[in-house]
Amino acid sequence: MSPHPDDHPPQSVTRTAVRPGWWTEAVIYQVYPRSFADSDGDGMGDLPGIRSRLPHLRDLGVDAVWLSPFYASPQADAGYDVADYRAVDPVFGTLADAEALIADAHALGLRIIVDLVPNHSSHHHDWFRRALAGGPDSPLRRRYHFRPGRGAHGELPPNDWESVFGGPAWTRTTGPDGTPGDWYLHLFAPEQPDFNWDHPAVADEFRSVLRFWLDLGVDGFRIDVAHGLVKPPGLPDAGGPAQARLLDGGAKPFFDQDGVHAVYRSWRALLDEYRGERIFVAEAWTPTVERAARYVRPDELHQAFNFSYLTTPWDASALRAVVDRSLDAMRAVGAPTTWVLSNHDVTRHATRYANPPGLGTQLRTAGDRRLGLRRARAATLLMLALPGSAYLYQGEELGLPDVVDLPDEARQDPSFFRASGQDGFRDGCRVPIPWTEDGPSYGFGPAGSWLPQPADWGGLSVRAQTGAAGSTLELYRSALATRRAHPALGAGDRVDWLDAPPGVLAFRREAEGRAVVCAANTTGAPVPWTAPGTPLLSSGPLPVAGELPPDTTVWWSTP
Ligand code: NOJ
């Protein structure tokens, strides 16, 4: 196992003060392996590619990297359909590449969090193949949810649940002679059968998988569909339109069952056997942030993504309300709040904010790109001033917009196809990121890329923005360096709101005798504003004395 960051903290990650729990205020950067860096020219990113670009992440100033799945998978849902939880898919490299990546990251002071997909496997998983091949009496079928159909001939699905990706959540099996048989449950694509978490073999298997990756040296796990593992007894009908969409927090009979918490308590006990403050972060879509807080009680997980924050429009009073409610809910269980604006499932925030509010999280319109970028930069600076941990998604540090005009024939998001093109536009935020101004895929790799990149991608590249005054990349670097150096940014669990004109969100944060004021003008017009101290950083051109520019966030150091 490679040396752990705790063993040899390099100068670049030494904090100005010792605070418990690196993760309570960590900035964690999501790498989407397919689209980060391609080392071998097959058009698909890979682990050696990520390794070669780790210095970018060190220079950016993040604390940890979360890698979306790179396990053996037929890629029906971009790797969230795992066929072998202990193997690296050849398209991404080998297990030795994973070990080398962890070792290199640790040497640079970066922690590595991997994705765990326990709600469902791939239909190519050995258990599922054997369950199908073994017929209705196969004991392997009890590790999934197989049921006879309803109707005179079993021709109707066992209940009324619908898949998050569109259509029924059930697919009917066919026997070797072509006779239709039982149905199996898949809350996502048919290629992603749901595990039966009431079966002890499932729980045993995942404890073993956790140990496998912990022994390899990972610093934590992001838990996919953490709210979905346990289904209600008897799989009752939802009794109405049950259709869930990605990130949908509405109450559903198949999500957020109380039984999931026993799973996480057992995982936490296992994790705590390992040294080095390793963590779990839950992807849990819950009806309220208070329900999300149940996943991060002291003996369960460490963090949960704050999707309420991600879905809040660029509006001062809405933002203030979600910040207060999030802090209150997490404080009640002693967990740090997390903040996130973009990930691989939603339209990038530069494009969401370029469009009118209320259009959801998957957009197909570019909107006003200049406005979107201005607001995105302001939103990021606001997020990074809040107490708790922040998640960044690859490419947002370049101010990338979503690619809204991908040709339908290039799309790969399974929900696009199941929803007949009415939904499922996640490919737009998954386009491989640009590293250089030119080259066959703007430095992504030596050849093309699995999704077409727009013609203006080179101007947004890491190389084009490095050292460029006012670039989004330099703004992120400055923000993270300032946050790292200033004790009042990130730490703690409170904000002190200040009186501010309508449309402005202003608060003060204080720690270790030093204070910061952050003000965000969410309106499209300048507002009168008296600077409360010395400016530290601004998301846009530095304010003229006496006013706060439109759609701009500023940090000041204050007495
Ligand atoms: C959530 C993941 O973020 C998403 O990409 C995936 O499609 C679903 N879970 C199913 O695994």
JSON list of N, CA and C and ligand atoms in Angstrom, two decimals, residues 77 80 117 120 165 188 192 222 224-225 246 283 285 344-345 426 430, ligand 1:
[
{"chain": "A", "resi": 77, "resn": "ASP", "atom": "N", "xyz": [-24.32, 2.12, -18.79]},
{"chain": "A", "resi": 77, "resn": "ASP", "atom": "CA", "xyz": [-24.58, 3.42, -18.15]},
{"chain": "A", "resi": 77, "resn": "ASP", "atom": "C", "xyz": [-23.24, 4.03, -17.73]},
{"chain": "A", "resi": 80, "resn": "TYR", "atom": "N", "xyz": [-21.63, 2.83, -14.52]},
{"chain": "A", "resi": 80, "resn": "TYR", "atom": "CA", "xyz": [-22.47, 2.64, -13.34]},
{"chain": "A", "resi": 80, "resn": "TYR", "atom": "C", "xyz": [-23.25, 1.31, -13.45]},
{"chain": "A", "resi": 117, "resn": "VAL", "atom": "N", "xyz": [-20.97, 1.12, -6.30]},
{"chain": "A", "resi": 117, "resn": "VAL", "atom": "CA", "xyz": [-22.31, 1.04, -6.90]},
{"chain": "A", "resi": 117, "resn": "VAL", "atom": "C", "xyz": [-23.05, -0.17, -6.31]},
{"chain": "A", "resi": 120, "resn": "HIS", "atom": "N", "xyz": [-27.22, -1.77, -7.63]},
{"chain": "A", "resi": 120, "resn": "HIS", "atom": "CA", "xyz": [-27.45, -2.67, -8.76]},
{"chain": "A", "resi": 120, "resn": "HIS", "atom": "C", "xyz": [-26.12, -3.09, -9.33]},
{"chain": "A", "resi": 165, "resn": "PHE", "atom": "N", "xyz": [-34.88, 5.96, -15.62]},
{"chain": "A", "resi": 165, "resn": "PHE", "atom": "CA", "xyz": [-34.50, 6.29, -17.00]},
{"chain": "A", "resi": 165, "resn": "PHE", "atom": "C", "xyz": [-35.68, 6.20, -17.97]},
{"chain": "A", "resi": 188, "resn": "PHE", "atom": "N", "xyz": [-33.00, 1.49, -12.73]},
{"chain": "A", "resi": 188, "resn": "PHE", "atom": "CA", "xyz": [-32.38, 2.28, -13.79]},
{"chain": "A", "resi": 188, "resn": "PHE", "atom": "C", "xyz": [-32.55, 1.50, -15.11]},
{"chain": "A", "resi": 192, "resn": "GLN", "atom": "N", "xyz": [-29.12, -2.92, -15.60]},
{"chain": "A", "resi": 192, "resn": "GLN", "atom": "CA", "xyz": [-28.69, -2.64, -14.23]},
{"chain": "A", "resi": 192, "resn": "GLN", "atom": "C", "xyz": [-29.68, -3.27, -13.22]},
{"chain": "A", "resi": 222, "resn": "ARG", "atom": "N", "xyz": [-17.63, 7.11, -2.64]},
{"chain": "A", "resi": 222, "resn": "ARG", "atom": "CA", "xyz": [-18.86, 7.82, -2.95]},
{"chain": "A", "resi": 222, "resn": "ARG", "atom": "C", "xyz": [-19.88, 6.71, -3.22]},
{"chain": "A", "resi": 224, "resn": "ASP", "atom": "N", "xyz": [-23.12, 5.31, -4.67]},
{"chain": "A", "resi": 224, "resn": "ASP", "atom": "CA", "xyz": [-24.12, 5.55, -5.70]},
{"chain": "A", "resi": 224, "resn": "ASP", "atom": "C", "xyz": [-25.50, 5.08, -5.21]},
{"chain": "A", "resi": 225, "resn": "VAL", "atom": "N", "xyz": [-26.53, 5.90, -5.46]},
{"chain": "A", "resi": 225, "resn": "VAL", "atom": "CA", "xyz": [-27.91, 5.55, -5.11]},
{"chain": "A", "resi": 225, "resn": "VAL", "atom": "C", "xyz": [-27.99, 5.02, -3.67]},
{"chain": "A", "resi": 246, "resn": "LEU", "atom": "N", "xyz": [-33.66, 11.54, -12.35]},
{"chain": "A", "resi": 246, "resn": "LEU", "atom": "CA", "xyz": [-32.39, 11.67, -11.65]},
{"chain": "A", "resi": 246, "resn": "LEU", "atom": "C", "xyz": [-32.44, 12.84, -10.70]},
{"chain": "A", "resi": 283, "resn": "GLU", "atom": "N", "xyz": [-24.60, 9.53, -2.17]},
{"chain": "A", "resi": 283, "resn": "GLU", "atom": "CA", "xyz": [-25.49, 10.13, -3.17]},
{"chain": "A", "resi": 283, "resn": "GLU", "atom": "C", "xyz": [-26.88, 9.66, -2.78]},
{"chain": "A", "resi": 285, "resn": "TRP", "atom": "N", "xyz": [-30.85, 10.81, -2.74]},
{"chain": "A", "resi": 285, "resn": "TRP", "atom": "CA", "xyz": [-31.91, 11.77, -3.11]},
{"chain": "A", "resi": 285, "resn": "TRP", "atom": "C", "xyz": [-33.02, 11.59, -2.10]},
{"chain": "A", "resi": 344, "resn": "HIS", "atom": "N", "xyz": [-21.66, 14.92, -13.05]},
{"chain": "A", "resi": 344, "resn": "HIS", "atom": "CA", "xyz": [-21.79, 14.27, -14.36]},
{"chain": "A", "resi": 344, "resn": "HIS", "atom": "C", "xyz": [-23.23, 13.95, -14.73]},
{"chain": "A", "resi": 345, "resn": "ASP", "atom": "N", "xyz": [-24.19, 14.30, -13.87]},
{"chain": "A", "resi": 345, "resn": "ASP", "atom": "CA", "xyz": [-25.60, 14.00, -14.14]},
{"chain": "A", "resi": 345, "resn": "ASP", "atom": "C", "xyz": [-26.43, 15.23, -14.45]},
{"chain": "A", "resi": 426, "resn": "ARG", "atom": "N", "xyz": [-27.42, 13.99, -20.36]},
{"chain": "A", "resi": 426, "resn": "ARG", "atom": "CA", "xyz": [-26.23, 14.06, -19.52]},
{"chain": "A", "resi": 426, "resn": "ARG", "atom": "C", "xyz": [-24.94, 14.06, -20.32]},
{"chain": "A", "resi": 430, "resn": "ARG", "atom": "N", "xyz": [-20.48, 15.73, -20.19]},
{"chain": "A", "resi": 430, "resn": "ARG", "atom": "CA", "xyz": [-19.47, 14.67, -20.15]},
{"chain": "A", "resi": 430, "resn": "ARG", "atom": "C", "xyz": [-18.48, 14.75, -21.30]},
{"chain": "B", "resi": 1, "resn": "NOJ", "atom": "C1", "xyz": [-26.31, 8.01, -10.08]},
{"chain": "B", "resi": 1, "resn": "NOJ", "atom": "C2", "xyz": [-25.14, 8.24, -10.98]},
{"chain": "B", "resi": 1, "resn": "NOJ", "atom": "O1", "xyz": [-24.56, 9.48, -10.66]},
{"chain": "B", "resi": 1, "resn": "NOJ", "atom": "C3", "xyz": [-25.67, 8.20, -12.39]},
{"chain": "B", "resi": 1, "resn": "NOJ", "atom": "O2", "xyz": [-24.71, 8.62, -13.32]},
{"chain": "B", "resi": 1, "resn": "NOJ", "atom": "C4", "xyz": [-26.14, 6.79, -12.68]},
{"chain": "B", "resi": 1, "resn": "NOJ", "atom": "O3", "xyz": [-26.75, 6.77, -13.94]},
{"chain": "B", "resi": 1, "resn": "NOJ", "atom": "C5", "xyz": [-27.15, 6.34, -11.63]},
{"chain": "B", "resi": 1, "resn": "NOJ", "atom": "N1", "xyz": [-26.76, 6.66, -10.30]},
{"chain": "B", "resi": 1, "resn": "NOJ", "atom": "C6", "xyz": [-27.34, 4.85, -11.70]},
{"chain": "B", "resi": 1, "resn": "NOJ", "atom": "O4", "xyz": [-26.20, 4.20, -11.22]}
]
